[in-house]
Coordinates of C-alpha atoms and ligand atoms in Angstrom, one line a residue:
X1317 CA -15.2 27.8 39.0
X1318 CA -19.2 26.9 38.7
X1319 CA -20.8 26.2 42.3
X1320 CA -21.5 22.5 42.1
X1321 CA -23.2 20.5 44.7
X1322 CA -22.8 16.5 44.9
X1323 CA -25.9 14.3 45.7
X1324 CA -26.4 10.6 46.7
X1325 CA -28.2 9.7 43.6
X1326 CA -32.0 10.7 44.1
X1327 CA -35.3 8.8 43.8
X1328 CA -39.0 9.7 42.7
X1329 CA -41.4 8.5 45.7
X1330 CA -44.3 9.6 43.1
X1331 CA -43.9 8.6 39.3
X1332 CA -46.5 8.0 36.5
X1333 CA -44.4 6.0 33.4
X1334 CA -47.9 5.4 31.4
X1335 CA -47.3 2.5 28.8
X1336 CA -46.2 2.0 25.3
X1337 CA -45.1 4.6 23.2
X1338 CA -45.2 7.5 26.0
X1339 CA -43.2 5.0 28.6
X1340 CA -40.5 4.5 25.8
X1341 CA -40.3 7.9 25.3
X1342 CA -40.4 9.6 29.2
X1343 CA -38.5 6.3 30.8
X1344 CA -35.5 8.0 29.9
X1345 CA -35.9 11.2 31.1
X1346 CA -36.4 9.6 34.7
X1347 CA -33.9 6.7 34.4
X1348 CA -31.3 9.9 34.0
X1349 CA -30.9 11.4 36.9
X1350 CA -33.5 8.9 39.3
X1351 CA -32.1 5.4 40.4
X1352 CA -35.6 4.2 41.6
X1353 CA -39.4 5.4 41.3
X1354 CA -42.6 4.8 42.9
X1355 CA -43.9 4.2 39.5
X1356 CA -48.0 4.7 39.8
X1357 CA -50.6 2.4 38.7
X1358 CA -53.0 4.4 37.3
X1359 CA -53.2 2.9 33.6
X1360 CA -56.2 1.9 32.1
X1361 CA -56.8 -0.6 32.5
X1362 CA -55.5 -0.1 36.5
X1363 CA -52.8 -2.0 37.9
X1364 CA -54.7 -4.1 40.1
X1365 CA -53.3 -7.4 40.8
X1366 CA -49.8 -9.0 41.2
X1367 CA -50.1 -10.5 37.9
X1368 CA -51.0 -6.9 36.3
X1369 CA -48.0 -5.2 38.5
X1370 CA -45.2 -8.2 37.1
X1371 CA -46.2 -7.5 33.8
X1372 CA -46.0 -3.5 34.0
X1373 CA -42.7 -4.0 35.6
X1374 CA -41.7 -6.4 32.4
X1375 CA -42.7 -3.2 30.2
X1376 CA -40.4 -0.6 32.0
X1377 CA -37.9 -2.9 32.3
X1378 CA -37.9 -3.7 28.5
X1379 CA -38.3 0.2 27.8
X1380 CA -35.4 1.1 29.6
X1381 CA -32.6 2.6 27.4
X1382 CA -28.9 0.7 27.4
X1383 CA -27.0 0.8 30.4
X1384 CA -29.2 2.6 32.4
X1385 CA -29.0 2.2 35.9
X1386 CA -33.0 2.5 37.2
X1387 CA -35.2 -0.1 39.3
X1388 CA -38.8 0.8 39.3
X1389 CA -40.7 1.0 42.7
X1390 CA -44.0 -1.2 41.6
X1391 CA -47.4 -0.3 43.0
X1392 CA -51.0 -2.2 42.9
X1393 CA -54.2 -0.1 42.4
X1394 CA -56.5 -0.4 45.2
X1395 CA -59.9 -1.0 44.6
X1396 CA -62.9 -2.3 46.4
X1397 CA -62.4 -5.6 45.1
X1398 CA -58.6 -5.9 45.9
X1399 CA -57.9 -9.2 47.4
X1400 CA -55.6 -8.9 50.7
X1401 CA -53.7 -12.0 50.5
X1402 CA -52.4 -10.6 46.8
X1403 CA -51.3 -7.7 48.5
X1404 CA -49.6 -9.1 51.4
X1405 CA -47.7 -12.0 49.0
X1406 CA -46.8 -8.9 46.4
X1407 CA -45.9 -7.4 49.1
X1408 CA -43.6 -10.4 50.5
X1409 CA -41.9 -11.5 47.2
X1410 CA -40.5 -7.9 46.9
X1411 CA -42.9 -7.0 43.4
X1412 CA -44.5 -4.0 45.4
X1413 CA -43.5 -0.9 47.8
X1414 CA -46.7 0.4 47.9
X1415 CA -50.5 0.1 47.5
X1416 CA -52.1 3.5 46.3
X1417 CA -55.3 4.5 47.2
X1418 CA -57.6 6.9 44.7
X1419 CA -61.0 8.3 45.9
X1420 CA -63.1 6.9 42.7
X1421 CA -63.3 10.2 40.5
X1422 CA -60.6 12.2 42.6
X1423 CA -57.8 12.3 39.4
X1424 CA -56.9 11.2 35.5
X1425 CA -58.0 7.3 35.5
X1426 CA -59.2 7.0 38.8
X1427 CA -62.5 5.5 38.2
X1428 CA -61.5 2.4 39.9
X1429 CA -60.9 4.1 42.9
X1430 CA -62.7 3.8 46.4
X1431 CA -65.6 4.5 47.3
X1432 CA -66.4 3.4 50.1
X1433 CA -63.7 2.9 52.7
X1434 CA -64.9 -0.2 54.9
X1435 CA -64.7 -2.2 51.8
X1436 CA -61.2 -1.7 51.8
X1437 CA -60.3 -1.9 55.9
X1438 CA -59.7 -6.0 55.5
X1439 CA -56.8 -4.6 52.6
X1440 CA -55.9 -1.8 55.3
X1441 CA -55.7 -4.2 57.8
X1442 CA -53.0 -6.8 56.3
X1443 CA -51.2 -4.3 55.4
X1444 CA -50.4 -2.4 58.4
X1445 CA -49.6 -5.6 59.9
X1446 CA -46.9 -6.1 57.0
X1447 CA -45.5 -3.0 57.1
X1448 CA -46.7 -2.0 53.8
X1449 CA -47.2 2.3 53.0
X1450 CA -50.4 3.1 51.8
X1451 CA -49.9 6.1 48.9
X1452 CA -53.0 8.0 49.0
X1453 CA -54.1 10.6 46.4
X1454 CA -55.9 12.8 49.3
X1455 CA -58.6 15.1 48.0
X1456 CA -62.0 14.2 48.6
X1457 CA -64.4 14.3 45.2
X1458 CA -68.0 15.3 46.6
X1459 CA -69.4 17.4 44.1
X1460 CA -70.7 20.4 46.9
X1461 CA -66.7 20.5 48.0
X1462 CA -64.7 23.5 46.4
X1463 CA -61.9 21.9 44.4
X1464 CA -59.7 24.1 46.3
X1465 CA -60.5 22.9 49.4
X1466 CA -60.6 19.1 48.5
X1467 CA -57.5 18.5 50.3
X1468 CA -58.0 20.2 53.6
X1469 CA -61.7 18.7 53.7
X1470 CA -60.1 15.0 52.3
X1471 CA -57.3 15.1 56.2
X1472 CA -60.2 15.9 58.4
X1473 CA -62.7 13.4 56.3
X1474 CA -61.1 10.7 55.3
X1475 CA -57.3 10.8 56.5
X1476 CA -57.0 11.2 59.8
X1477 CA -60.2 8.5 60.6
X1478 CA -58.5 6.0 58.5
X1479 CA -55.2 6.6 60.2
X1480 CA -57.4 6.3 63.8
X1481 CA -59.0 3.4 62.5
X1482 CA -55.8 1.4 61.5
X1483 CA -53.4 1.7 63.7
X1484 CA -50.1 1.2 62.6
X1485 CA -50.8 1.7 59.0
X1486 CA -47.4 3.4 57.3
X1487 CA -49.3 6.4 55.0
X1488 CA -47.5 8.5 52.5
X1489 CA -50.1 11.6 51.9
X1490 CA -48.7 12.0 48.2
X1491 CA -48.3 15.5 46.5
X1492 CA -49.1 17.6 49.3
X1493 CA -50.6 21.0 48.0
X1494 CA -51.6 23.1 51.1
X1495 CA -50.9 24.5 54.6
X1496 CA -52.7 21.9 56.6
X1497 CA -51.3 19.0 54.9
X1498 CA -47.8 20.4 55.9
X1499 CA -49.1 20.8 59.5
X1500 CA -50.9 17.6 59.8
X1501 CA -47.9 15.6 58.5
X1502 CA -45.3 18.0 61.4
X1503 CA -47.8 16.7 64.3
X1504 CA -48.2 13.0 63.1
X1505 CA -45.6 10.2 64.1
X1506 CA -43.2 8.5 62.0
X1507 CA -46.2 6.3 60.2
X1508 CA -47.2 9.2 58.3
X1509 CA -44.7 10.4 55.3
X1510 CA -45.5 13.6 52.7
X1511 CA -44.3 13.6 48.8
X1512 CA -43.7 17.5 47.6
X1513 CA -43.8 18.0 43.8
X1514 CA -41.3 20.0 41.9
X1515 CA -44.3 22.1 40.5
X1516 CA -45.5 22.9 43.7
X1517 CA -42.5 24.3 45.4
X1518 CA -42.7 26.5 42.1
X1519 CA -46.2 28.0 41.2
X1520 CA -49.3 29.1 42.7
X1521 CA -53.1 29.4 41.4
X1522 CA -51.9 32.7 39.6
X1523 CA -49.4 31.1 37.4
X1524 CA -52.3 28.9 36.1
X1525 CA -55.2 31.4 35.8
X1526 CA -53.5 34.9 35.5
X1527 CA -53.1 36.9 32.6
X1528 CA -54.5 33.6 30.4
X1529 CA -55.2 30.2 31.5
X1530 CA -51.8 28.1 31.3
X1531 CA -52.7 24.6 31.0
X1532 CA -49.5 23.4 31.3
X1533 CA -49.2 24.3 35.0
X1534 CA -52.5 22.1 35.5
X1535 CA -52.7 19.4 37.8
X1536 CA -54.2 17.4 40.7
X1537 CA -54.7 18.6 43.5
X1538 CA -54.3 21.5 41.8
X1539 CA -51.6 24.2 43.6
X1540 CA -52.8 26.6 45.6
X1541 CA -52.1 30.1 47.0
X1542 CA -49.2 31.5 47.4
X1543 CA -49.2 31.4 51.2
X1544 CA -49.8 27.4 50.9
X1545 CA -46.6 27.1 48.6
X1546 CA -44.7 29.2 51.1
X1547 CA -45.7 26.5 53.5
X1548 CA -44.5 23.8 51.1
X1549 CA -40.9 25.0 50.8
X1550 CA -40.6 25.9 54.3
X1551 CA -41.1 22.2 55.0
X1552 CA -39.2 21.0 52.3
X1553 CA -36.2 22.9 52.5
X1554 CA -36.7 22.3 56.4
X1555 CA -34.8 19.0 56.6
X1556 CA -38.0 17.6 58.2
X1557 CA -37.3 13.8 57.7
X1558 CA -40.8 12.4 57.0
X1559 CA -41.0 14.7 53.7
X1560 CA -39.6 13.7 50.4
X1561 CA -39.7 14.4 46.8
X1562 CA -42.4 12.7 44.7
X1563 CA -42.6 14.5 41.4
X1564 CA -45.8 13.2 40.3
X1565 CA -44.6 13.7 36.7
X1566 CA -47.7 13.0 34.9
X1567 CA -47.0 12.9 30.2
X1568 CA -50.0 13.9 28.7
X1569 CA -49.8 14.9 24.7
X1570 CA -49.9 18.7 23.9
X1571 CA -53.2 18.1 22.3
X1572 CA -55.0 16.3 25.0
X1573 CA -53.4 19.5 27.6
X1574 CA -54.1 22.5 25.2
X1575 CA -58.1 21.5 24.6
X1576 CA -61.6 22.5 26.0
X1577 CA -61.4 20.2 28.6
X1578 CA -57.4 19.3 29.2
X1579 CA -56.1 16.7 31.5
X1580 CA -54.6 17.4 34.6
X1581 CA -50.7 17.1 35.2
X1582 CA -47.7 18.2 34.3
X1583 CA -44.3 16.5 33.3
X1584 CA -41.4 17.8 34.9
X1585 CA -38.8 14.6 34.9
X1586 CA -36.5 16.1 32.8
X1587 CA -36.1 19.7 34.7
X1588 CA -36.6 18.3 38.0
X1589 CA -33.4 18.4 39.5
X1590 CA -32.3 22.4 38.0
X1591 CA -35.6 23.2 39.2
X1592 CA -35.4 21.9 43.0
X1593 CA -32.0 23.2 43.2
X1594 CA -33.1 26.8 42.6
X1595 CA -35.6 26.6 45.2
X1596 CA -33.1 25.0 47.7
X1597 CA -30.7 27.7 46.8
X1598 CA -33.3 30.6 47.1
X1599 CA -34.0 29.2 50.4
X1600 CA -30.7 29.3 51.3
X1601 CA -30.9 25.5 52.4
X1602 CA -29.0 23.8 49.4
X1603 CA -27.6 21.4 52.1
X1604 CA -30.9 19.9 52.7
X1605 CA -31.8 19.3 49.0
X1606 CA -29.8 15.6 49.7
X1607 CA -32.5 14.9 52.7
X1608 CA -35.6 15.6 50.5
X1609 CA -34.5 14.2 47.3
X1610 CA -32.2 11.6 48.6
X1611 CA -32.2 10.2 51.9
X1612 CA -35.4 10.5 53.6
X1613 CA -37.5 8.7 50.9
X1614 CA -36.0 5.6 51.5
X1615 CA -35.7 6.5 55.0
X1616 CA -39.1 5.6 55.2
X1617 CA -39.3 3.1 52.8
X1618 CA -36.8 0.9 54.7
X1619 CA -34.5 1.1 52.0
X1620 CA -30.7 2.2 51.8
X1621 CA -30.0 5.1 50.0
X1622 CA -28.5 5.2 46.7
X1623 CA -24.4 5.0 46.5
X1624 CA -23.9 6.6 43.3
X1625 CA -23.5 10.3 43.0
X1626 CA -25.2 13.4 41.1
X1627 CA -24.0 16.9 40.8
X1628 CA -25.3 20.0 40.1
X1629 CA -24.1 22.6 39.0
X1630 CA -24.5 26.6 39.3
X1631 CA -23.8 29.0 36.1
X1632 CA -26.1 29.0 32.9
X1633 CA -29.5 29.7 32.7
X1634 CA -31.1 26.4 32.0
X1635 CA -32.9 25.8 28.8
X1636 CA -36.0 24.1 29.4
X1637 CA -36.0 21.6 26.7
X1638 CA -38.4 21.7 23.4
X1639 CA -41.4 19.7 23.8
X1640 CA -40.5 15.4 24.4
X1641 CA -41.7 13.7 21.3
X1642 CA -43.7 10.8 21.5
X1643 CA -45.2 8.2 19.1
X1644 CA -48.8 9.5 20.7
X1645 CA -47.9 13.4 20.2
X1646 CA -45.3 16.0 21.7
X1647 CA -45.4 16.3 25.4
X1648 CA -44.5 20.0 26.7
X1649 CA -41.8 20.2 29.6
X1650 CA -42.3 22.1 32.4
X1651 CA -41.5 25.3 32.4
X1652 CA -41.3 27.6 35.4
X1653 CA -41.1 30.7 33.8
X1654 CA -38.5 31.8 35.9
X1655 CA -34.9 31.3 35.1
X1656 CA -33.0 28.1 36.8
X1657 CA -29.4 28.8 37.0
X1658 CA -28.5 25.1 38.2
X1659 CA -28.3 22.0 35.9
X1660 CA -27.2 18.6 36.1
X1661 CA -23.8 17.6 35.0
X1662 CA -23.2 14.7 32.4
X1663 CA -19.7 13.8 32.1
Ligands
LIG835 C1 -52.0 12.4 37.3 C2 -52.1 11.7 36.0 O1 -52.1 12.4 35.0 O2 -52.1 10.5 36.0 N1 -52.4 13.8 37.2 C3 -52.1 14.8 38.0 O3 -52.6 15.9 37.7 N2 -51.3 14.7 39.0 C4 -52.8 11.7 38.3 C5 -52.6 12.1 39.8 O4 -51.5 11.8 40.3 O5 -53.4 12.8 40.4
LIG836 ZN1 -49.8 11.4 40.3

């Protein structure tokens, strides 16, 4: 008899669908195994108002296969022009979860992003008074600031003062890459949450950059050394309840990845699940993969967990599956060049 391990039904706190052809063709690679995502808003144009965020939804919702069994998580873009009586009536008629917050420049279609920070404290403001997270994409983007550091600089800069600043304002600090972060988010209160990605409980900078440059493994904030990921599975497989998964599955073609100047992220929806389950197990903590993937996500989003099941299952080497084709080009699957010997079970 295989190992198996059963699962309340897990959500992505961190999820970029894109539109058209790649949201048809990724939906479903979410909508298997997730029930709900935080689905970002970072299209292009941005997600910006409530009348932009009902008509995303409308798209997933009409992309979704047959009989699946997935509510998307809707999010509005903020920019410096973002009006706070939107965001607090989105927020009220139950179209959003979350308002994400991109330093302008700091990512892939953040151009519309923040500059500067008092234009925003009004938005800030309204929506710490309604209870409403704040997803922030924290890596500051001056130019003299080593791109390894942007995070680190980005909690002492920017985080932590806007935190100070707005008391009582709910914060997820999304895809956390690096030692600090995991400290910073183990000595905040309960208004402060952390999303891990699959890829960075996996790889460090050498996977990207040694023995050839793997643009697959590419991404923002971009991971780290392998001390920092140490640091990232300690506190995920830690039980720690603020933490949860965000896999910041991010499509981008093969061609627009394997180029002279390739765009950060990497897609992982399909694989996620194998993947976490390894680095549970090799932790020895497999009975805390239902806390990070499961329970404390909605835990902080005031939402009951999920009452449907997954399970995994312990035995084959997983086969990473060939590349997801896409009316805009083949999309590679993350790969993390280790073997997985857990995979999902479809009955
Ligand atoms: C994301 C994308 O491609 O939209 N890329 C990434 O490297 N993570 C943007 C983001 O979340 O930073
Ligand atoms: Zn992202």
């Amino acid at each position: 008899m295989n190992q198996t391990l059963t699962l309340r039904r897990p959500d992505d706190w961190h999820l970029h669908l894109r539109d058209g052809a790649m949201l048809k063709a990724v939906l479903p690679e979410t909508a298997r195994d997730f029930a709900r995502a935080i689905i970002m808003p970072n299209l292009v144009p941005p997600v910006v108002t409530s009348a932009d965020a009902i008509a995303y939804r409308d798209r997933i919702l009409a992309a979704l296969p047959e009989g699946a069994d997935f509510t998307p998580l809707m999010t509005l873009y903020l920019t410096e022009a973002t009006d706070p009586a939107d965001v607090v009536a989105a927020h009220a008629s139950g179209l959003i979860s979350a308002v994400k917050l991109y330093p302008a420049g700091a990512t892939t279609n953040s151009a519309s992003g923040v500059r500067d920070f008092d234009k925003v404290r009004p938005v800030l403001e309204a929506m710490a008074e309604a209870g409403l997270p704040l997803c922030v994409h924290g890596e500051v983007t001056r130019e003299e600031i080593d791109i390894f550091d942007r995070e680190a600089v980005f909690i002492e800069e920017v985080l932590d003062p806007i935190r100070r600043a707005t008391p009582g304002l709910r914060v997820v600090m999304e895809h956390i890459t690096t030692a600090d972060a995991c400290a910073y988010v183990k000595e905040s209160d309960g208004s402060l949450g952390a999303t891990i990605t699959t890829h960075h409980l996996m790889i460090n900078r050498n996977h990207i950059l040694v023995g050839g440059i793997k643009p697959h493994y590419y991404c923002l904030p971009v991971a780290k050394r392998e001390s920092h990921r140490a640091a990232l599975v300690e506190l995920a497989t830690s039980g720690f309840e603020h933490v949860f998964l965000g896999t910041d599955s991010a499509p981008h073609t093969q061609a627009n990845k394997e180029c002279a100047c390739g765009c950060a992220g990497v897609f992982s929806a399909s694989v996620t699940m194998p993947c976490l389950a390894q680095v549970f197990d090799e932790a020895g903590a497999l009975d805390k993969l239902e806390a990070f993937a499961s329970l404390n996500g909605p835990a902080f989003y005031r939402l009951p967990p999920n009452e449907t099941t997954i399970t995994l299952e312990k035995g084959q080497v997983l086969e990473i599956p060939a590349p997801l084709e896409t009316g805009d080009g083949p999309v590679i699957v993350f790969d993390p060049g280790k073997p997985v010997l857990w995979s999902v079970r479809r009955d």
